[in-house]
Amino acid sequence: MLHFKEFLPTQPPEGTAIRVFIDAGSNFAAVIHGAPGCENPKLASDICREALEQLGADLRDWPLAKILLHLQQKMAAFSTARLMAFVGIVRFHEDSYEVAVTGKVRLVEFSHNVLSAGKRSRILIDGASQPTVRSLPIPRDGIYILASDGLNPHRLAGTIDLREPPSSNRAWRNAAERATAVPDWAIVVFPFEQLSHYGSTTWPYDPFIGRQEESDHERRGLSEIASTLFRSKVFPGFRIVGGIAPNKAHSSYLADGVLIIPEGIVLLELKDHSGRIEIPLESDADMRVINNGGSGARHEPNPVSKLKRNTRLLSDWGKKYHLNPWQTKMAVVAFTNPACGVIGMSGSGKTKEIPLVSGEVMVTSTRQLPIILKQFIEELDSKCPAIRLKPEQIEVIANKLAKAEIENRDGDATRWSIGQYTFDSKPGQETGYYTRHPGKSDHGKSVWLKRYPLKALFRGDRAAALQSLGREARALQDLPADPRLERLLDSGELPGAFYTIIEAVDGPDLASWLSISPSRAERLAILRDLAELLAILAEEAVVHRSITPNKVLVRSGRPVLTGFEMARLDEVTTLMIDKDRLLDHQYLPAEEFTGGARGCATDTYSFGAIAIKTLSGELPFVNYQELAAHRARTGYWEKITQSMGLSQESTADIKRLMATDPTARPVGRDIVATVSKWS
C-alpha cells in the first residue's frame, strides 16, 4: 500500500533547504524545511534527513516527540553554527496516522466530511511553536496534506477539490504552485493510493477478482460492501467477482457483482439514488424514485423482481459447486447513497423500511448488508444446513467464475487477432499488471501483445484510467525513432483493457550477454549507448523507472531498451502496482519504493548500478537499503571503482551516479560526459 507520495517543484532552486524523507518499510514520512533565519538552512535540513535515515527500525518504535527531539539534538551537536529546521513527521500505525509538527509546517485535511460542512478543506495544524502531536483516523474518503513553509494552507484549499482531485504529477505540482509565491516547496499527500482506486488500507487482502463495474458509483458501492464485510468478520475469505453474466443463455443480464461467502453465492445489484425510493415487492411494477425537494418522481425497472427472475438461472451452480439449492439462490439490492429512504411496498399496500427480505432477495443499505445477510442465512440454515466453503474453496470458485466470463466474452479460441497480428490467447508472462502474449504479423514477424486490464476498483474517469495504462505507448510515441529503443507497432483499447503491440527483439538480455564474457571494449560500448539513450529520454522528459538488466536486450552488439510499461509521464494518472512483484530492487533507488519524487535522476541510479554490474561482474548490494548502510564506510566506493577497472579519479563519478539524493545525480548529457572518460 502506498501511503505517502511527495510532490516537489519540477526544478527546485539551487541550494533549496527543503527535504522530504519517506521510509516505506517503516510507513514513515517527513517534510523538513531548514529555517530561513538560521545560519545554514540547507545544512540543517540535510542533517535532519540523514538522522532519519540512520534511525532505521527506530522510526517504527520511537514516539514521534522523541524523534523530533533527536533531530534537534543532531543539529545542536553538529557544530557551533546555530541550526534550526521546521519539521513535520507522519507515521502509519495499525489503523491510524500519527503526526508531529514543530515550526512552520502545515497539516490540511480534505475529506467528504469537510465538503458536507460546506468547505473544501480543514486546517488541522497551522504551524507549531512547540512540538505538537496528533492522531488521525484513516479518512474513509479523503486525504491529508503535510506542507512546507511557504505553502499557504488557505490558498492550497482553494486549488484542490476532492470531488475532482489532481490525478497526475503535473496536476499536483500546478495545484501546489498556485498556493505559494516561493520557488521551493514540498508536500506529502496521504493516504495517496485511495485517490486512484476504492480499495482500503485496512483490508487484510484484496477480495475482488475479475473485471469490475464500469460505473464509478458501483465501484464505490462494491468497495463499501467489502469494507462492511471485513469489519463484520462474519464471512471469512469472501470474494467478489464483477461484471459477469451468471447464465450464458441469458448473457444480457450482467450482475453488478457476485459475492461468494462460506454459505454460498449471492447476486449483487447496486443502486445509487437519493430521496424516497418505493419498491413493489410482490409484482413487476416499476420502482419509484421521488427526488428530495419534491421535484417529481421517475420510474425505473424493479430490481427485486429482476433479481428473483435471475436467481432462477443459477440452478446449475449448486450442482457444479456441490452446494444446497438455496445456497445459490440469494440476492441483494444494495443502496449505496446514505441520502435515500427505501420503502418496500407489499401487495396489500403495507410498507416496510429497509433492511427487508422478499423471497430470496434482500434489500438493504451497504452498511447494513452483513446484518441482514447473516439473519437470512441463519433462518435457511436452520431448515437445511449449509455446506460451508473454506477460504481456499471460495477463491477457486471465484477464479472459475472470472475465467468463465472471459471465455464467454472473448470466446475460447486459442488465437486472438488484432489487425495484421495474431497472438496466443494463453499469456507467455503474467505480472499482475499486464499479460504478455507471443504473436506474429501476417508477414511472419515476431511480436508481443501486452494487455493491461483496468484495475478492479479504479476511481473516477475511465478514459483517464486507460490513459494511465497506455503510458508505454505514449512514451514510445514521444521518443524519436532509434534502433536502441523497442518499437511500438500498435496500441489501443480492448474490452476492459488497454493493449500495446511491441516488436520482439531478437537478442539476449544484458545478464545473459554478460555471461558469455564479452570484451571490455564491448561492455564499455554498451554503457556509452545506454548513456546516450538516457540523454534522449531526458530531452523528452520521459522517465523509464525500471532500467534493469532484463529490460536491456543486446542485438548485434548494441543495447535495445525495452519495458516502458511503468514510464513516468507528467500528464497521466499516477500508477499503482505491486512493486515487490514487478521491480528488481537491486537496480532501483529509494524514491521508486517510498513515494518519492521520480525524475530523470531515477534512471541515473539504475544506470549506475548497471555500470557497476557490467564492468565488475557483480553488484555488491542487494537493494538501496543495503547500499545506504555501507555507502559511508571508508574505502567502500574506492573498492567498487577498482573492481570496475576504472581509475580512482572516477570514484566521485560513481558516487554521484548512485547518490541517495536525486538532485545530486547527473542527468542527460552529463551522464554521457561521465561515461566518455571511462576506458
PDB file of C-alpha atoms in Angstrom, residues 304-490:
ATOM      1  CA  VAL A 304     -36.309  -7.000  -6.702  1.00  0.00           C
ATOM      2  CA  SER A 305     -38.376  -8.714  -9.381  1.00  0.00           C
ATOM      3  CA  LYS A 306     -35.381  -8.688 -11.732  1.00  0.00           C
ATOM      4  CA  LEU A 307     -33.209 -10.499  -9.180  1.00  0.00           C
ATOM      5  CA  LYS A 308     -35.955 -13.030  -8.433  1.00  0.00           C
ATOM      6  CA  ARG A 309     -36.027 -13.940 -12.122  1.00  0.00           C
ATOM      7  CA  ASN A 310     -32.269 -14.177 -12.401  1.00  0.00           C
ATOM      8  CA  THR A 311     -31.643 -16.280  -9.287  1.00  0.00           C
ATOM      9  CA  ARG A 312     -33.680 -18.993 -11.026  1.00  0.00           C
ATOM     10  CA  LEU A 313     -30.984 -19.111 -13.711  1.00  0.00           C
ATOM     11  CA  LEU A 314     -28.391 -20.353 -11.236  1.00  0.00           C
ATOM     12  CA  SER A 315     -29.643 -23.873 -10.574  1.00  0.00           C
ATOM     13  CA  ASP A 316     -26.572 -25.408 -12.231  1.00  0.00           C
ATOM     14  CA  TRP A 317     -24.231 -23.534  -9.865  1.00  0.00           C
ATOM     15  CA  GLY A 318     -25.412 -25.614  -6.908  1.00  0.00           C
ATOM     16  CA  LYS A 319     -24.583 -28.847  -8.716  1.00  0.00           C
ATOM     17  CA  LYS A 320     -21.301 -27.538 -10.092  1.00  0.00           C
ATOM     18  CA  TYR A 321     -20.007 -26.379  -6.700  1.00  0.00           C
ATOM     19  CA  HIS A 322     -21.721 -29.063  -4.554  1.00  0.00           C
ATOM     20  CA  LEU A 323     -23.972 -26.670  -2.628  1.00  0.00           C
ATOM     21  CA  ASN A 324     -27.565 -26.910  -1.429  1.00  0.00           C
ATOM     22  CA  PRO A 325     -30.063 -25.273  -3.819  1.00  0.00           C
ATOM     23  CA  TRP A 326     -30.759 -22.319  -1.506  1.00  0.00           C
ATOM     24  CA  GLN A 327     -27.033 -21.553  -1.294  1.00  0.00           C
ATOM     25  CA  THR A 328     -27.031 -20.358  -4.906  1.00  0.00           C
ATOM     26  CA  LYS A 329     -30.387 -18.577  -4.747  1.00  0.00           C
ATOM     27  CA  MET A 330     -29.533 -15.494  -2.726  1.00  0.00           C
ATOM     28  CA  ALA A 331     -29.546 -11.916  -3.986  1.00  0.00           C
ATOM     29  CA  VAL A 332     -29.099  -8.413  -2.580  1.00  0.00           C
ATOM     30  CA  VAL A 333     -30.253  -4.992  -3.748  1.00  0.00           C
ATOM     31  CA  ALA A 334     -27.817  -2.627  -2.003  1.00  0.00           C
ATOM     32  CA  PHE A 335     -28.414   1.133  -1.911  1.00  0.00           C
ATOM     33  CA  THR A 336     -25.098   2.987  -1.794  1.00  0.00           C
ATOM     34  CA  ASN A 337     -26.264   6.548  -1.134  1.00  0.00           C
ATOM     35  CA  PRO A 338     -26.949   7.327   2.545  1.00  0.00           C
ATOM     36  CA  ALA A 339     -29.236  10.194   1.452  1.00  0.00           C
ATOM     37  CA  CYS A 340     -32.083   7.906   0.487  1.00  0.00           C
ATOM     38  CA  GLY A 341     -35.035   6.352   2.266  1.00  0.00           C
ATOM     39  CA  VAL A 342     -36.072   2.998   0.825  1.00  0.00           C
ATOM     40  CA  ILE A 343     -39.551   1.579   1.379  1.00  0.00           C
ATOM     41  CA  GLY A 344     -40.789  -1.870   0.392  1.00  0.00           C
ATOM     42  CA  MET A 345     -44.459  -1.984  -0.737  1.00  0.00           C
ATOM     43  CA  SER A 346     -46.477  -5.197  -0.265  1.00  0.00           C
ATOM     44  CA  GLY A 347     -49.390  -6.176  -2.490  1.00  0.00           C
ATOM     45  CA  SER A 348     -51.849  -5.105   0.221  1.00  0.00           C
ATOM     46  CA  GLY A 349     -50.254  -1.651   0.446  1.00  0.00           C
ATOM     47  CA  LYS A 350     -48.310  -2.222   3.664  1.00  0.00           C
ATOM     48  CA  THR A 351     -44.889  -0.581   3.809  1.00  0.00           C
ATOM     49  CA  LYS A 352     -41.628  -1.557   5.443  1.00  0.00           C
ATOM     50  CA  GLU A 353     -38.286   0.234   5.666  1.00  0.00           C
ATOM     51  CA  ILE A 354     -35.028  -1.488   4.777  1.00  0.00           C
ATOM     52  CA  PRO A 355     -33.364  -3.766   5.620  1.00  0.00           C
ATOM     53  CA  LEU A 356     -36.020  -6.199   4.465  1.00  0.00           C
ATOM     54  CA  VAL A 357     -36.398  -9.567   2.757  1.00  0.00           C
ATOM     55  CA  SER A 358     -38.684 -10.511  -0.123  1.00  0.00           C
ATOM     56  CA  GLY A 359     -38.342 -14.171  -1.023  1.00  0.00           C
ATOM     57  CA  GLU A 360     -34.716 -14.822  -1.898  1.00  0.00           C
ATOM     58  CA  VAL A 361     -33.917 -11.099  -2.280  1.00  0.00           C
ATOM     59  CA  MET A 362     -32.603  -8.859   0.486  1.00  0.00           C
ATOM     60  CA  VAL A 363     -32.965  -5.067   0.186  1.00  0.00           C
ATOM     61  CA  THR A 364     -30.541  -3.069   2.300  1.00  0.00           C
ATOM     62  CA  SER A 365     -28.019  -0.271   2.541  1.00  0.00           C
ATOM     63  CA  THR A 366     -24.367  -1.231   2.093  1.00  0.00           C
ATOM     64  CA  ARG A 367     -23.766  -0.547   5.797  1.00  0.00           C
ATOM     65  CA  GLN A 368     -26.478  -2.981   6.926  1.00  0.00           C
ATOM     66  CA  LEU A 369     -25.634  -5.753   4.457  1.00  0.00           C
ATOM     67  CA  PRO A 370     -23.735  -8.072   6.864  1.00  0.00           C
ATOM     68  CA  ILE A 371     -26.584  -7.932   9.397  1.00  0.00           C
ATOM     69  CA  ILE A 372     -29.420  -8.821   7.024  1.00  0.00           C
ATOM     70  CA  LEU A 373     -27.300 -11.414   5.206  1.00  0.00           C
ATOM     71  CA  LYS A 374     -26.413 -13.147   8.472  1.00  0.00           C
ATOM     72  CA  GLN A 375     -30.079 -13.231   9.569  1.00  0.00           C
ATOM     73  CA  PHE A 376     -31.221 -14.508   6.166  1.00  0.00           C
ATOM     74  CA  ILE A 377     -28.688 -17.349   6.194  1.00  0.00           C
ATOM     75  CA  GLU A 378     -29.408 -18.363   9.797  1.00  0.00           C
ATOM     76  CA  GLU A 379     -33.094 -18.862   9.007  1.00  0.00           C
ATOM     77  CA  LEU A 380     -32.439 -21.048   5.954  1.00  0.00           C
ATOM     78  CA  ASP A 381     -29.549 -22.847   7.618  1.00  0.00           C
ATOM     79  CA  SER A 382     -31.840 -23.960  10.451  1.00  0.00           C
ATOM     80  CA  LYS A 383     -34.039 -25.789   7.925  1.00  0.00           C
ATOM     81  CA  CYS A 384     -31.336 -27.124   5.599  1.00  0.00           C
ATOM     82  CA  PRO A 385     -27.791 -26.853   6.974  1.00  0.00           C
ATOM     83  CA  ALA A 386     -25.392 -25.125   4.618  1.00  0.00           C
ATOM     84  CA  ILE A 387     -22.336 -26.807   3.163  1.00  0.00           C
ATOM     85  CA  ARG A 388     -19.591 -24.447   4.349  1.00  0.00           C
ATOM     86  CA  LEU A 389     -16.922 -23.350   1.909  1.00  0.00           C
ATOM     87  CA  LYS A 390     -13.366 -22.832   3.119  1.00  0.00           C
ATOM     88  CA  PRO A 391     -11.498 -19.649   2.063  1.00  0.00           C
ATOM     89  CA  GLU A 392      -9.407 -21.606  -0.438  1.00  0.00           C
ATOM     90  CA  GLN A 393     -12.578 -23.112  -1.956  1.00  0.00           C
ATOM     91  CA  ILE A 394     -14.125 -19.651  -2.204  1.00  0.00           C
ATOM     92  CA  GLU A 395     -11.089 -18.416  -4.114  1.00  0.00           C
ATOM     93  CA  VAL A 396     -11.209 -21.375  -6.502  1.00  0.00           C
ATOM     94  CA  ILE A 397     -14.893 -20.732  -7.285  1.00  0.00           C
ATOM     95  CA  ALA A 398     -14.253 -17.008  -7.775  1.00  0.00           C
ATOM     96  CA  ASN A 399     -11.410 -17.669 -10.199  1.00  0.00           C
ATOM     97  CA  LYS A 400     -13.514 -20.181 -12.140  1.00  0.00           C
ATOM     98  CA  LEU A 401     -16.367 -17.686 -12.466  1.00  0.00           C
ATOM     99  CA  ALA A 402     -13.993 -14.936 -13.627  1.00  0.00           C
ATOM    100  CA  LYS A 403     -12.319 -17.254 -16.135  1.00  0.00           C
ATOM    101  CA  ALA A 404     -15.679 -18.437 -17.472  1.00  0.00           C
ATOM    102  CA  GLU A 405     -16.722 -14.823 -18.005  1.00  0.00           C
ATOM    103  CA  ILE A 406     -13.566 -14.080 -20.010  1.00  0.00           C
ATOM    104  CA  GLU A 407     -14.218 -17.138 -22.176  1.00  0.00           C
ATOM    105  CA  ASN A 408     -17.853 -16.096 -22.571  1.00  0.00           C
ATOM    106  CA  ARG A 409     -16.783 -12.621 -23.685  1.00  0.00           C
ATOM    107  CA  ASP A 410     -13.713 -13.421 -25.803  1.00  0.00           C
ATOM    108  CA  GLY A 411     -14.534 -16.971 -26.859  1.00  0.00           C
ATOM    109  CA  ASP A 412     -12.404 -19.970 -26.044  1.00  0.00           C
ATOM    110  CA  ALA A 413     -10.240 -19.653 -29.180  1.00  0.00           C
ATOM    111  CA  THR A 414      -6.561 -20.353 -28.670  1.00  0.00           C
ATOM    112  CA  ARG A 415      -5.608 -17.472 -31.009  1.00  0.00           C
ATOM    113  CA  TRP A 416      -6.510 -13.778 -30.980  1.00  0.00           C
ATOM    114  CA  SER A 417      -6.310 -11.421 -33.953  1.00  0.00           C
ATOM    115  CA  ILE A 418      -5.785  -7.650 -33.910  1.00  0.00           C
ATOM    116  CA  GLY A 419      -5.355  -6.152 -37.358  1.00  0.00           C
ATOM    117  CA  GLN A 420      -2.457  -7.841 -39.136  1.00  0.00           C
ATOM    118  CA  TYR A 421      -1.283  -9.582 -35.942  1.00  0.00           C
ATOM    119  CA  THR A 422      -2.257 -12.934 -34.415  1.00  0.00           C
ATOM    120  CA  PHE A 423      -1.466 -13.949 -30.826  1.00  0.00           C
ATOM    121  CA  ASP A 424      -1.682 -16.899 -28.475  1.00  0.00           C
ATOM    122  CA  SER A 425      -4.587 -16.323 -26.086  1.00  0.00           C
ATOM    123  CA  LYS A 426      -2.544 -18.048 -23.374  1.00  0.00           C
ATOM    124  CA  PRO A 427      -0.101 -15.485 -21.964  1.00  0.00           C
ATOM    125  CA  GLY A 428       3.609 -16.128 -22.005  1.00  0.00           C
ATOM    126  CA  GLN A 429       4.003 -13.871 -18.958  1.00  0.00           C
ATOM    127  CA  GLU A 430       1.644 -12.693 -16.201  1.00  0.00           C
ATOM    128  CA  THR A 431       2.754  -9.916 -13.850  1.00  0.00           C
ATOM    129  CA  GLY A 432      -0.451  -8.830 -12.127  1.00  0.00           C
ATOM    130  CA  TYR A 433      -0.149  -5.534 -14.035  1.00  0.00           C
ATOM    131  CA  TYR A 434      -0.208  -6.879 -17.581  1.00  0.00           C
ATOM    132  CA  THR A 435      -0.148 -10.143 -19.523  1.00  0.00           C
ATOM    133  CA  ARG A 436       2.221 -10.659 -22.435  1.00  0.00           C
ATOM    134  CA  HIS A 437       1.208 -12.832 -25.392  1.00  0.00           C
ATOM    135  CA  PRO A 438       3.548 -14.032 -28.166  1.00  0.00           C
ATOM    136  CA  GLY A 439       2.396 -13.443 -31.718  1.00  0.00           C
ATOM    137  CA  LYS A 440       3.220 -12.993 -35.394  1.00  0.00           C
ATOM    138  CA  SER A 441       2.421 -10.456 -38.069  1.00  0.00           C
ATOM    139  CA  ASP A 442       0.891 -11.526 -41.374  1.00  0.00           C
ATOM    140  CA  HIS A 443       4.453 -11.466 -42.742  1.00  0.00           C
ATOM    141  CA  GLY A 444       5.751 -13.805 -40.040  1.00  0.00           C
ATOM    142  CA  LYS A 445       7.479 -11.163 -37.908  1.00  0.00           C
ATOM    143  CA  SER A 446       7.605 -11.962 -34.174  1.00  0.00           C
ATOM    144  CA  VAL A 447       5.739  -9.512 -31.938  1.00  0.00           C
ATOM    145  CA  TRP A 448       4.391  -9.238 -28.387  1.00  0.00           C
ATOM    146  CA  LEU A 449       0.922  -8.208 -27.274  1.00  0.00           C
ATOM    147  CA  LYS A 450       0.859  -6.586 -23.832  1.00  0.00           C
ATOM    148  CA  ARG A 451      -2.630  -6.432 -22.326  1.00  0.00           C
ATOM    149  CA  TYR A 452      -3.216  -4.072 -19.374  1.00  0.00           C
ATOM    150  CA  PRO A 453      -6.563  -4.748 -17.641  1.00  0.00           C
ATOM    151  CA  LEU A 454      -8.288  -1.944 -15.760  1.00  0.00           C
ATOM    152  CA  LYS A 455      -7.767  -2.149 -12.005  1.00  0.00           C
ATOM    153  CA  ALA A 456     -10.800  -3.705 -10.336  1.00  0.00           C
ATOM    154  CA  LEU A 457     -11.869  -0.623  -8.378  1.00  0.00           C
ATOM    155  CA  PHE A 458     -10.236   2.259 -10.253  1.00  0.00           C
ATOM    156  CA  ARG A 459     -11.610   5.623  -9.189  1.00  0.00           C
ATOM    157  CA  GLY A 460     -13.036   8.261 -11.475  1.00  0.00           C
ATOM    158  CA  ASP A 461     -12.894   8.666 -15.212  1.00  0.00           C
ATOM    159  CA  ARG A 462     -12.435   5.509 -17.279  1.00  0.00           C
ATOM    160  CA  ALA A 463     -10.622   7.396 -20.039  1.00  0.00           C
ATOM    161  CA  ALA A 464      -8.038   8.679 -17.546  1.00  0.00           C
ATOM    162  CA  ALA A 465      -7.546   5.160 -16.186  1.00  0.00           C
ATOM    163  CA  LEU A 466      -6.970   3.809 -19.695  1.00  0.00           C
ATOM    164  CA  GLN A 467      -4.599   6.685 -20.418  1.00  0.00           C
ATOM    165  CA  SER A 468      -2.565   5.714 -17.371  1.00  0.00           C
ATOM    166  CA  LEU A 469      -2.383   2.122 -18.577  1.00  0.00           C
ATOM    167  CA  GLY A 470      -1.318   3.379 -22.001  1.00  0.00           C
ATOM    168  CA  ARG A 471       1.815   5.092 -20.698  1.00  0.00           C
ATOM    169  CA  GLU A 472       4.092   2.684 -22.597  1.00  0.00           C
ATOM    170  CA  ALA A 473       2.507   3.682 -25.899  1.00  0.00           C
ATOM    171  CA  ARG A 474       2.638   7.396 -25.013  1.00  0.00           C
ATOM    172  CA  ALA A 475       6.300   7.195 -24.016  1.00  0.00           C
ATOM    173  CA  LEU A 476       7.385   5.365 -27.160  1.00  0.00           C
ATOM    174  CA  GLN A 477       5.370   7.743 -29.340  1.00  0.00           C
ATOM    175  CA  ASP A 478       7.111  10.734 -27.720  1.00  0.00           C
ATOM    176  CA  LEU A 479      10.610   9.328 -28.247  1.00  0.00           C
ATOM    177  CA  PRO A 480      12.434   9.619 -31.583  1.00  0.00           C
ATOM    178  CA  ALA A 481      12.911   6.501 -33.690  1.00  0.00           C
ATOM    179  CA  ASP A 482      16.149   4.831 -32.630  1.00  0.00           C
ATOM    180  CA  PRO A 483      17.321   1.236 -33.146  1.00  0.00           C
ATOM    181  CA  ARG A 484      18.312   1.205 -29.475  1.00  0.00           C
ATOM    182  CA  LEU A 485      14.667   1.627 -28.389  1.00  0.00           C
ATOM    183  CA  GLU A 486      11.991  -1.048 -28.699  1.00  0.00           C
ATOM    184  CA  ARG A 487       9.471  -0.244 -31.429  1.00  0.00           C
ATOM    185  CA  LEU A 488       5.759   0.323 -30.853  1.00  0.00           C
ATOM    186  CA  LEU A 489       3.711  -1.233 -33.667  1.00  0.00           C
ATOM    187  CA  ASP A 490       0.152  -0.600 -32.474  1.00  0.00           C
TER     188      ASP A 490
END
